[in-house]
Amino acid sequence: MGTDSRAAGALLARASTLHLQTGNLLNWGRLRKKCPSTHSEELRDCIRKTLNEWSSQISTDLVREFPDVLECTVSHAVEKINPDEREEMKVSAKLFIVGSNSSSSTRNAVDMACSVLGVAQLDSVIIASPPIEDGVNLSLEHLQPYWEELQNLVHSKKIVAIGTSDLDKSQLEQLYQWAQVKPNSNQVNLASCCVMPPDLTAFAKQFDIQLLTHNDPKELLSEASFQEALQESIPDIQAHEWVPLWLLRYSVIVKSRGIIKSKGYILQAKRKGF
């Protein structure tokens, strides 16, 4: 069907769920034309190019099947970890909850990441602060459903260590006191605070919590930006019907050398009403 997007549009018009995975971005090669300047730009670029590549390879069999769940990926970029090399690799992920959704997003994302990479567990998962209404401060109640699921995943040996992102000293302390599985790390965005807050640093040192830095925007993927990327790639679609639920960014690093062997994105989107 070539680059014709009509088949993709027809499939998306019938499906209820979209799983999009970029595969290893280091394998994209010819798909890359420029280096994105921000994480948001990189992500949007990845979504568009993954959709375009997937659309160009849709088979007639898939169109006849009209599956309820669409698996959208760049097939030649997919790369699983060699089991013989697993002990030499550190597999880390950061999970962004995008839409209003249940804590089951956490398990779905981790299960899919393990499947994509061909591993039994992830070494670490950091959860970004879940979305909350404007004017509302993040509280322990917002975090608890997701942290409970992360704890379950640690108990079932799907994750080794779990961490947080952008919590201040008070928020981190509340989570630490409540949680069964304690956070082993907390990311701090230095773009917003320039230096590590002293009270946060002291608390983290006292309880052996690693403070990391990051430069992710407050909203890495919005509903509007996802729908725009979807519309640009597949014009024959009602993009406003689709909403992203979660986004997971992973990296695979060679422990002894600190070399990034693999990195990519996985996301799940749902069609409204399903």
Coordinates of C-alpha atoms in Angstrom, one line a residue:
M1 CA 0.0 0.0 0.0
G2 CA 3.1 2.2 -0.1
T3 CA 2.9 5.5 1.8
D4 CA -0.9 5.8 1.4
S5 CA -2.3 6.6 4.8
R6 CA -5.9 5.5 4.0
A7 CA -5.2 2.0 5.2
A8 CA -3.8 3.4 8.5
G9 CA -6.8 5.7 8.8
A10 CA -9.2 2.8 8.3
L11 CA -7.5 0.7 10.9
L12 CA -7.4 3.5 13.5
A13 CA -11.1 4.2 12.8
R14 CA -12.0 0.7 14.0
A15 CA -9.4 0.1 16.7
S16 CA -9.7 1.0 20.4
T17 CA -6.1 0.9 21.5
L18 CA -2.8 2.0 19.9
H19 CA 0.6 0.8 21.2
L20 CA 3.4 2.8 19.6
Q21 CA 7.0 1.8 20.1
T22 CA 10.0 3.4 18.4
G23 CA 12.4 0.5 18.9
N24 CA 16.1 1.5 19.5
L25 CA 16.5 5.1 18.3
L26 CA 20.2 4.4 17.7
N27 CA 19.1 2.0 14.9
W28 CA 17.0 4.5 13.1
G29 CA 19.8 5.6 10.7
R30 CA 18.1 6.8 7.6
L31 CA 15.0 8.0 9.5
R32 CA 17.0 10.6 11.2
K33 CA 17.5 13.9 9.4
K34 CA 18.3 16.3 12.2
C35 CA 19.1 16.3 15.9
P36 CA 16.1 17.6 18.0
S37 CA 16.9 20.4 20.4
T38 CA 14.5 19.3 23.2
H39 CA 13.1 16.1 24.6
S40 CA 9.6 17.2 23.5
E41 CA 10.8 17.8 19.9
E42 CA 12.6 14.4 19.9
L43 CA 9.4 12.7 21.1
R44 CA 7.1 14.3 18.6
D45 CA 9.7 13.5 15.8
C46 CA 9.7 9.9 17.0
I47 CA 5.9 9.6 17.0
R48 CA 5.5 11.1 13.5
K49 CA 8.3 8.9 12.0
T50 CA 7.1 5.8 13.7
L51 CA 3.6 6.3 12.4
N52 CA 4.9 7.1 8.9
E53 CA 7.0 4.0 8.8
W54 CA 4.2 1.8 10.1
S55 CA 1.7 3.2 7.6
S56 CA 4.0 2.5 4.7
Q57 CA 4.2 -1.2 5.7
I58 CA 0.6 -2.1 6.4
S59 CA -0.3 -5.5 4.9
T60 CA -3.6 -6.4 3.2
D61 CA -4.0 -9.1 5.8
L62 CA -3.9 -6.6 8.7
V63 CA -6.6 -4.5 7.0
R64 CA -8.8 -7.5 6.6
E65 CA -8.4 -8.4 10.3
F66 CA -9.2 -4.9 11.7
P67 CA -7.5 -5.7 15.1
D68 CA -8.8 -3.9 18.2
V69 CA -5.3 -3.3 19.4
L70 CA -2.9 -1.8 16.9
E71 CA 0.9 -2.5 17.3
C72 CA 2.7 0.4 15.6
T73 CA 6.5 0.1 15.4
V74 CA 9.5 0.6 13.3
S75 CA 10.3 -3.0 12.7
H76 CA 13.9 -2.7 11.6
A77 CA 14.7 -0.7 14.8
V78 CA 13.5 -3.2 17.3
E79 CA 16.3 -4.7 19.3
K80 CA 16.0 -7.1 22.2
I81 CA 18.7 -7.5 24.8
N82 CA 20.9 -10.6 24.3
P83 CA 20.3 -12.9 27.4
D84 CA 24.0 -13.6 27.6
E85 CA 24.7 -9.9 28.0
R86 CA 21.8 -9.1 30.4
E87 CA 24.0 -8.9 33.5
E88 CA 26.3 -6.4 31.8
M89 CA 23.3 -4.0 31.1
K90 CA 21.4 -1.6 33.3
V91 CA 17.8 -1.1 32.0
S92 CA 16.2 2.1 33.3
A93 CA 12.9 3.7 32.5
K94 CA 10.9 6.8 33.3
L95 CA 7.2 6.6 33.2
F96 CA 5.0 9.6 32.4
I97 CA 1.3 9.3 33.1
V98 CA -0.3 11.5 30.5
G99 CA -4.1 11.2 30.8
S100 CA -6.7 10.6 33.4
N101 CA -6.2 6.9 34.0
S102 CA -6.0 4.2 36.6
S103 CA -2.9 2.9 38.2
S104 CA -3.0 -0.1 35.9
S105 CA -1.1 2.1 33.5
T106 CA 2.0 1.4 35.6
R107 CA 1.9 -2.4 35.2
N108 CA 0.9 -2.1 31.5
A109 CA 3.9 0.1 30.8
V110 CA 6.4 -2.1 32.7
D111 CA 5.1 -5.3 31.1
M112 CA 5.3 -3.8 27.6
A113 CA 8.8 -2.5 28.2
C114 CA 10.0 -5.9 29.4
S115 CA 8.4 -7.5 26.4
V116 CA 9.9 -5.0 23.9
L117 CA 13.4 -5.4 25.4
G118 CA 13.2 -9.2 26.0
V119 CA 14.0 -9.0 29.7
A120 CA 12.3 -10.3 32.9
Q121 CA 12.7 -7.2 34.9
L122 CA 13.8 -3.5 34.7
D123 CA 16.6 -2.4 37.0
S124 CA 15.0 0.9 37.8
V125 CA 11.8 2.8 37.1
I126 CA 11.2 6.5 37.9
I127 CA 7.7 7.8 37.9
A128 CA 7.1 11.4 36.8
S129 CA 4.6 13.4 38.9
P130 CA 1.1 12.4 37.7
P131 CA -1.1 15.1 36.1
I132 CA -3.2 17.2 38.4
E133 CA -5.6 20.1 38.0
D134 CA -4.2 23.6 37.6
G135 CA -3.8 25.3 41.0
V136 CA -3.7 22.1 42.9
N137 CA -0.5 21.1 44.7
L138 CA 0.8 17.5 44.3
S139 CA 0.0 15.5 47.4
L140 CA 0.7 12.0 48.7
E141 CA -2.9 11.0 47.7
H142 CA -2.0 11.7 44.0
L143 CA 1.0 9.5 44.2
Q144 CA -0.3 6.6 46.2
P145 CA -2.2 4.6 43.6
Y146 CA 0.8 4.6 41.2
W147 CA 3.3 3.9 44.0
E148 CA 1.3 1.0 45.3
E149 CA 1.4 -0.6 41.8
L150 CA 5.2 0.1 41.6
Q151 CA 5.6 -1.6 45.0
N152 CA 3.7 -4.7 43.7
L153 CA 6.0 -4.8 40.7
V154 CA 9.0 -4.8 43.0
H155 CA 7.5 -7.6 45.0
S156 CA 6.9 -9.6 41.9
K157 CA 10.5 -8.9 40.7
K158 CA 9.5 -7.0 37.6
I159 CA 11.4 -4.0 38.9
V160 CA 14.5 -3.8 41.2
A161 CA 14.4 -0.2 42.3
I162 CA 11.8 2.6 42.1
G163 CA 12.2 6.4 42.2
T164 CA 10.4 9.7 41.9
S165 CA 10.7 13.0 40.1
D166 CA 10.4 16.6 41.1
L167 CA 9.3 16.0 44.7
D168 CA 10.3 18.6 47.3
K169 CA 11.5 17.7 50.7
S170 CA 8.0 17.6 52.3
Q171 CA 6.5 15.5 49.5
L172 CA 9.4 13.1 49.5
E173 CA 9.3 12.7 53.2
Q174 CA 5.6 12.0 53.2
L175 CA 6.0 9.3 50.5
Y176 CA 9.0 7.8 52.3
Q177 CA 7.2 7.5 55.6
W178 CA 4.1 5.9 54.0
A179 CA 5.7 3.6 51.5
Q180 CA 6.6 0.0 52.0
V181 CA 9.1 0.0 49.3
K182 CA 11.1 3.2 49.8
P183 CA 12.1 5.5 46.9
N184 CA 15.8 5.0 46.1
S185 CA 16.1 8.2 44.0
N186 CA 14.5 11.5 43.3
Q187 CA 15.0 13.5 40.1
V188 CA 15.4 17.3 40.4
N189 CA 15.0 19.7 37.5
L190 CA 17.9 22.1 37.9
A191 CA 16.4 24.4 35.2
S192 CA 13.8 25.4 37.8
C193 CA 15.9 25.6 40.9
C194 CA 19.6 26.0 39.8
V195 CA 21.0 24.2 42.8
M196 CA 19.8 21.3 44.9
P197 CA 17.6 22.6 47.8
P198 CA 19.5 22.2 51.1
D199 CA 16.6 20.6 53.0
L200 CA 16.0 18.1 50.2
T201 CA 19.7 17.3 50.1
A202 CA 19.9 16.7 53.8
F203 CA 16.9 14.5 53.8
A204 CA 18.1 12.4 50.9
K205 CA 21.5 12.0 52.5
Q206 CA 19.9 10.9 55.8
F207 CA 17.8 8.2 54.2
D208 CA 20.3 7.2 51.4
I209 CA 18.1 8.5 48.5
Q210 CA 20.1 9.3 45.4
L211 CA 19.4 12.8 44.0
L212 CA 19.5 12.9 40.2
T213 CA 19.1 15.7 37.7
H214 CA 16.9 15.9 34.6
N215 CA 15.8 18.5 32.0
D216 CA 12.4 17.1 31.0
P217 CA 9.7 19.7 30.5
K218 CA 6.8 19.7 32.9
E219 CA 4.6 18.2 30.2
L220 CA 6.7 16.0 27.9
L221 CA 3.6 14.9 25.9
S222 CA 0.2 16.6 25.9
E223 CA -3.0 15.4 24.5
A224 CA -3.0 18.2 21.9
S225 CA 0.6 17.5 20.7
F226 CA 0.0 13.8 20.4
Q227 CA -3.2 14.5 18.3
E228 CA -1.3 17.0 16.1
A229 CA 1.5 14.4 15.4
L230 CA -1.2 11.8 14.7
Q231 CA -3.0 14.1 12.2
E232 CA 0.2 15.1 10.5
S233 CA 1.2 11.5 9.9
I234 CA -2.2 10.1 9.0
P235 CA -4.5 12.8 7.6
D236 CA -7.4 10.3 7.1
I237 CA -8.2 10.1 10.7
Q238 CA -10.2 11.8 13.4
A239 CA -7.2 12.5 15.6
H240 CA -9.2 14.2 18.3
E241 CA -10.8 10.8 19.1
W242 CA -7.4 9.6 20.3
V243 CA -5.9 10.3 23.8
P244 CA -2.5 9.2 25.1
L245 CA -2.6 7.4 28.4
W246 CA 1.0 6.9 29.3
L247 CA 4.5 7.3 27.9
L248 CA 7.6 5.3 28.9
R249 CA 11.1 6.3 27.9
Y250 CA 13.8 3.6 28.4
S251 CA 17.5 3.3 28.2
V252 CA 19.9 0.4 28.2
I253 CA 23.4 1.2 29.4
V254 CA 26.6 -0.9 29.4
K255 CA 27.4 -0.9 33.1
S256 CA 31.2 -1.1 32.9
R257 CA 31.6 1.6 30.3
G258 CA 28.6 3.9 30.7
I259 CA 27.8 3.6 27.0
I260 CA 24.1 3.9 25.8
K261 CA 23.4 0.7 23.9
S262 CA 19.7 1.3 23.4
K263 CA 17.0 4.0 24.0
G264 CA 13.5 4.5 22.9
Y265 CA 9.9 5.4 23.7
I266 CA 6.7 3.3 24.2
L267 CA 3.3 4.8 24.5
Q268 CA -0.3 3.7 24.8
A269 CA -3.3 5.6 23.5
K270 CA -7.0 4.9 23.6
R271 CA -9.9 6.0 21.4
K272 CA -12.5 8.0 23.3
G273 CA -15.5 5.9 24.3
F274 CA -13.6 2.6 24.6

